[in-house]
CSV table of C-alpha atoms in Angstrom, one decimal:
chain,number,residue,atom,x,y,z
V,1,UNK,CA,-2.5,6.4,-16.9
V,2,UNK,CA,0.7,6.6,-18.6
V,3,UNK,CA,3.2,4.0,-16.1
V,4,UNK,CA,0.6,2.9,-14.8
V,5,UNK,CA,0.8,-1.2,-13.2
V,6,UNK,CA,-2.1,-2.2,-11.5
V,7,UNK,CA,-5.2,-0.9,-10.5
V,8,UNK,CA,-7.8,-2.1,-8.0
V,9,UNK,CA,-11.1,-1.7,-7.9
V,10,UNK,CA,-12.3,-4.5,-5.0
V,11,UNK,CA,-15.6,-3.3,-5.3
V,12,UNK,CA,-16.1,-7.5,-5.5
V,13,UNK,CA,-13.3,-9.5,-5.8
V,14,UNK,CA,-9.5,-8.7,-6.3
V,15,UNK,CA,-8.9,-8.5,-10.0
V,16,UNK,CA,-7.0,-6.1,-11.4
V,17,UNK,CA,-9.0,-3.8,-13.7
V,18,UNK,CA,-5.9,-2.4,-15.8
V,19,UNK,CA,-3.6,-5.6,-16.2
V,20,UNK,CA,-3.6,-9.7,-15.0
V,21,UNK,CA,-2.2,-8.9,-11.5
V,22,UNK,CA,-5.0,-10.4,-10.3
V,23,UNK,CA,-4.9,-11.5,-6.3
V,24,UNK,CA,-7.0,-13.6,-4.1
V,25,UNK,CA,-8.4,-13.0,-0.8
V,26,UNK,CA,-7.1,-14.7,2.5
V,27,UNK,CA,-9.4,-15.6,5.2
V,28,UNK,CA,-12.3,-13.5,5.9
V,29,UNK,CA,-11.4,-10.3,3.9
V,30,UNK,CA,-14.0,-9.0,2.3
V,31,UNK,CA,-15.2,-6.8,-0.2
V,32,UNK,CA,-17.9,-3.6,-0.9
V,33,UNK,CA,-18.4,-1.5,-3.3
V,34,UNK,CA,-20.6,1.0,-1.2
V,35,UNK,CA,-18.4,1.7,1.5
V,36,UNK,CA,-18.5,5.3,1.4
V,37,UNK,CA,-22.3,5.2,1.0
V,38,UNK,CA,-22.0,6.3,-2.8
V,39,UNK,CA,-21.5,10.1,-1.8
V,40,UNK,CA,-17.7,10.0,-2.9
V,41,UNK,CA,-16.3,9.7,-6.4
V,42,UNK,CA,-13.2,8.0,-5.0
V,43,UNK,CA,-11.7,4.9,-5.7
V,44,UNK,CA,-8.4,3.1,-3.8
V,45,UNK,CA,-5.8,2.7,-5.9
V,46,UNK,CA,-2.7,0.2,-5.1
V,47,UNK,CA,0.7,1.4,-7.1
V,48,UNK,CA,1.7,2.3,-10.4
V,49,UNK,CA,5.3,4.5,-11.7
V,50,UNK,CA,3.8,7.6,-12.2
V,51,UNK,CA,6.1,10.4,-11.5
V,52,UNK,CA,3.8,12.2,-8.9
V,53,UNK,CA,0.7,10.7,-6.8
V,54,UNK,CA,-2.3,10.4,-8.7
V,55,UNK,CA,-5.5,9.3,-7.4
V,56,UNK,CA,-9.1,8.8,-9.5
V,57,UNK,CA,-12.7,10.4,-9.7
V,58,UNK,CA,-14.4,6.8,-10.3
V,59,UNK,CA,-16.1,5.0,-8.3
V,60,UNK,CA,-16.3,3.9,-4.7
V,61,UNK,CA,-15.0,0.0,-3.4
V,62,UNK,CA,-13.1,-1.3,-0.5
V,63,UNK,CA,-12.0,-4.3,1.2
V,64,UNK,CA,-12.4,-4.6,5.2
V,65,UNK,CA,-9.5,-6.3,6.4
V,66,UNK,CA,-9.5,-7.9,10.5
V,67,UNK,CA,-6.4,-7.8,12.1
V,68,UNK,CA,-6.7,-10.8,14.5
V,69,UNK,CA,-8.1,-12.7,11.4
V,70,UNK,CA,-5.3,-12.6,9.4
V,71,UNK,CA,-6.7,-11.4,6.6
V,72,UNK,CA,-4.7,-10.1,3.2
V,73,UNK,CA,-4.9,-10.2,-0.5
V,74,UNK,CA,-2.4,-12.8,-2.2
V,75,UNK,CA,-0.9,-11.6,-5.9
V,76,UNK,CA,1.2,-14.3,-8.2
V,77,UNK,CA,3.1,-12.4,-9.9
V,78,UNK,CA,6.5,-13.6,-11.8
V,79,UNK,CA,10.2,-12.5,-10.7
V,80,UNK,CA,10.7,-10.4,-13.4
V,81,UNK,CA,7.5,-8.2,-12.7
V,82,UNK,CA,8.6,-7.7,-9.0
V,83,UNK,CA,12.1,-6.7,-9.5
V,84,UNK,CA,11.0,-4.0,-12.0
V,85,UNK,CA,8.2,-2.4,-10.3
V,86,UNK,CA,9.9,-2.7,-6.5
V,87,UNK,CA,13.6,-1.7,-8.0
V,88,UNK,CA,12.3,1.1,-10.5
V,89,UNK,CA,10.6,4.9,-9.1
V,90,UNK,CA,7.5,3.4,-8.0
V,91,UNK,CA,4.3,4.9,-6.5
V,92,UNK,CA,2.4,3.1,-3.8
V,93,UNK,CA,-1.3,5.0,-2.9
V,94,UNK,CA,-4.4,4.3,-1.7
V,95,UNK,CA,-7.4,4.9,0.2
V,96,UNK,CA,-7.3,3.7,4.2
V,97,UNK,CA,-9.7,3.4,7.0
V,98,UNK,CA,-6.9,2.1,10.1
V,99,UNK,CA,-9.4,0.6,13.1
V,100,UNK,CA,-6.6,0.5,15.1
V,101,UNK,CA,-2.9,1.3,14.9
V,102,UNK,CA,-0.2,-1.9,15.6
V,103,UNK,CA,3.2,-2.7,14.8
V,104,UNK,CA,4.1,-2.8,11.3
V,105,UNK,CA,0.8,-3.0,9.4
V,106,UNK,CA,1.1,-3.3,5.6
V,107,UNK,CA,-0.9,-1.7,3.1
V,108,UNK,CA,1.1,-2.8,0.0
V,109,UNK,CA,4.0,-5.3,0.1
V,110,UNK,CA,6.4,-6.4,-3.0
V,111,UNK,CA,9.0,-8.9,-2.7
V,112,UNK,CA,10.0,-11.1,0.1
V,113,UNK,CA,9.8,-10.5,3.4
V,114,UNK,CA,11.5,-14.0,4.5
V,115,UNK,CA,14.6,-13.3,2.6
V,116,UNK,CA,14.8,-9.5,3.2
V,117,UNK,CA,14.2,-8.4,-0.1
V,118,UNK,CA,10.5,-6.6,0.5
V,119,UNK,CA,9.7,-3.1,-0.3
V,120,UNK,CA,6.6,-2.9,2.0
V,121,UNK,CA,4.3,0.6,2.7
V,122,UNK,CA,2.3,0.7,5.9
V,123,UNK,CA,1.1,2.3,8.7
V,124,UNK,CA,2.8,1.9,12.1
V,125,UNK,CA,2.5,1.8,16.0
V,126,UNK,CA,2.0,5.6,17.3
V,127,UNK,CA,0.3,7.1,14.1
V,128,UNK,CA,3.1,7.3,11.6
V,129,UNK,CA,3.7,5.8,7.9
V,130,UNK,CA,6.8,3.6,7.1
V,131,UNK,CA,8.6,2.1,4.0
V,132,UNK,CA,10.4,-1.1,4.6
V,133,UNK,CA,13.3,-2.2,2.3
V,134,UNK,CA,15.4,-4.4,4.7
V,135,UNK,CA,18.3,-3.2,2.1
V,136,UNK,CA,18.9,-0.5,4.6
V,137,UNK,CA,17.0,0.8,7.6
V,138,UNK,CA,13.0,0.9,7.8
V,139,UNK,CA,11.9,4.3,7.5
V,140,UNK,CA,8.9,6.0,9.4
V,141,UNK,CA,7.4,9.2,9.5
V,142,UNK,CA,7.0,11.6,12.8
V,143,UNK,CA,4.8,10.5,14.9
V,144,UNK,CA,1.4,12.7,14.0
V,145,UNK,CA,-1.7,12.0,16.1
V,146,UNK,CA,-3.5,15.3,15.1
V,147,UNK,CA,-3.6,14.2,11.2
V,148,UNK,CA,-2.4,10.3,11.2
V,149,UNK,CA,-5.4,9.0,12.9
V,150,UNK,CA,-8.1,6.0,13.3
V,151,UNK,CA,-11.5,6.0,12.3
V,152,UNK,CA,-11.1,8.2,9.2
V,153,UNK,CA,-10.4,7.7,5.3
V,154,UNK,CA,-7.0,9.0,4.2
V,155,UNK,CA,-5.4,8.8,0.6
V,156,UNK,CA,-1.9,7.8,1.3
V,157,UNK,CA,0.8,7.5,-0.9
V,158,UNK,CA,4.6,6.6,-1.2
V,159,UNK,CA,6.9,7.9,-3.6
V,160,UNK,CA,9.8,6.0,-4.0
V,161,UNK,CA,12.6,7.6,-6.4
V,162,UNK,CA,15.9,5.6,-7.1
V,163,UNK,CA,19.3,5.6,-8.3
V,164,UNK,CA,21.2,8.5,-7.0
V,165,UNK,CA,18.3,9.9,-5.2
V,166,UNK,CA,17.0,7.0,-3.2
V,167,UNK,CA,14.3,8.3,-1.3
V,168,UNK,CA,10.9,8.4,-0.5
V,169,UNK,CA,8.2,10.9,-0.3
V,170,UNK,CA,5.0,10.5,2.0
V,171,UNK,CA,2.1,12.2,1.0
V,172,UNK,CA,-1.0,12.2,3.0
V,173,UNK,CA,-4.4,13.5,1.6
V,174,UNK,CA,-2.5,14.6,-1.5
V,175,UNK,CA,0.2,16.7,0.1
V,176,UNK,CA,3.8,16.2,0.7
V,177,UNK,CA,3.7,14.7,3.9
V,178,UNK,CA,7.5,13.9,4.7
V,179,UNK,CA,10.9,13.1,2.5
V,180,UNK,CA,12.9,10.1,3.9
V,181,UNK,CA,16.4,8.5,2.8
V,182,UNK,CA,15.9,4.7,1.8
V,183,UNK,CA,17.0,2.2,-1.0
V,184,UNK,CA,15.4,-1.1,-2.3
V,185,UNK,CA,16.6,-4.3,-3.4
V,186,UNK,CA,14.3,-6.4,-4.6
V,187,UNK,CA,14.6,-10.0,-6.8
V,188,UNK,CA,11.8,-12.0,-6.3
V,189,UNK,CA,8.4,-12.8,-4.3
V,190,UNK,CA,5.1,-11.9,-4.3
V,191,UNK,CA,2.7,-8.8,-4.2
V,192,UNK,CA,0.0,-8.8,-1.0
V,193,UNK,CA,-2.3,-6.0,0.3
V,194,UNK,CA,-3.1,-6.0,3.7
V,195,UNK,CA,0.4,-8.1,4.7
V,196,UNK,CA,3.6,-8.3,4.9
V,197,UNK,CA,4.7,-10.6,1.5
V,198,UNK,CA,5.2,-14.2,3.7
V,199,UNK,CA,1.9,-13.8,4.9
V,200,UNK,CA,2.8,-14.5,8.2
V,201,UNK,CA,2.5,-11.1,9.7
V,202,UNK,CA,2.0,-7.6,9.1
V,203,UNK,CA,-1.7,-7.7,9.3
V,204,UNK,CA,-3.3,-4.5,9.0
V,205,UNK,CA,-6.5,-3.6,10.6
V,206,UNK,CA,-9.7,-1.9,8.6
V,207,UNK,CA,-10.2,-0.9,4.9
């Protein structure tokens, strides 16, 4: 796990199992560590600097998030920590299960969305993946109904690479998925799952 940030299980809570970037549920989100029914050896996994995506044979857990309910996961984290995970190569990943697709919903969000400094991976309106940076323009994927879809677990992931390359590469079920131009910028804030980083929007909906 060399690189490697912070890791969560949410098979009960939201503690991080590899460092202290533990986080705190908002609302009603809540938490199982049987979601898949115990038939897959998967785990989600929220971001980390490796150099390619990476995902885990380990275990099964999930938090189900409601949309309307604004729920999210809240991470303290100091200034220091975001500015050299979000402004570093970075990789963003996960499992998801959308419910439903809506504007903007975020899986992962570093930064701060009120002052535009956010580096923010999500799922958008008419089945496509986005990183937003606010640095420059918010990048999405093609529109993809046949593969982006509801009702169905995915392992998504965002590779972000920086300096003279400044881009980011989707991948989708562990395959490179799409290659878009973007930088970030990123100071100070916080760290949320499920949200945009002010909390105030950005809601996703499902696991």
């Amino acid at each position: 796990k060399q690189g490697l940030k912070a890791w969560y299980p949410l098979e009960a809570n939201a503690n991080c199992s590899h460092s202290s970037y533990h986080g705190a549920a908002v609302n009603d989100t809540t938490f199982s560590s049987a979601i898949y029914g115990g038939n897959t050896p998967m785990k989600p996994r929220a971001f980390d600097n490796a150099d390619e995506v990476q995902s885990d044979y380990i275990g099964a857990g999930t938090a189900y998030f409601n949309r309307s309910n604004t729920d999210n996961i809240n991470f303290t984290a100091t200034d220091s920590t975001i500015a050299s995970i979000a402004n570093s190569n970075f990789t963003m990943s996960g499992w998801v299960n959308i419910d439903s697709f809506n504007d903007h919903m975020y899986i992962l969000a570093i930064g701060n969305n009120a002052t535009g400094e956010q580096a923010g991976f999500g799922v958008h309106t008419g089945n496509k993946f986005f990183l937003s940076c606010y640095t420059s323009p918010i990048v999405y994927t093609t529109a993809d109904s046949t593969n982006v879809i509801t009702g169905t677990w995915m392992h998504v992931a965002v590779v972000y690479t920086g300096g003279a390359t400044d881009e980011a590469a989707f991948y989708l079920n562990g395959v490179l998925y799409e290659t878009e131009s973007v930088a970030t910028n990123v100071t100070t804030g916080k760290i949320r799952i499920g949200a945009h980083t002010a909390g105030s929007g950005g809601y996703i909906d499902g696991n």
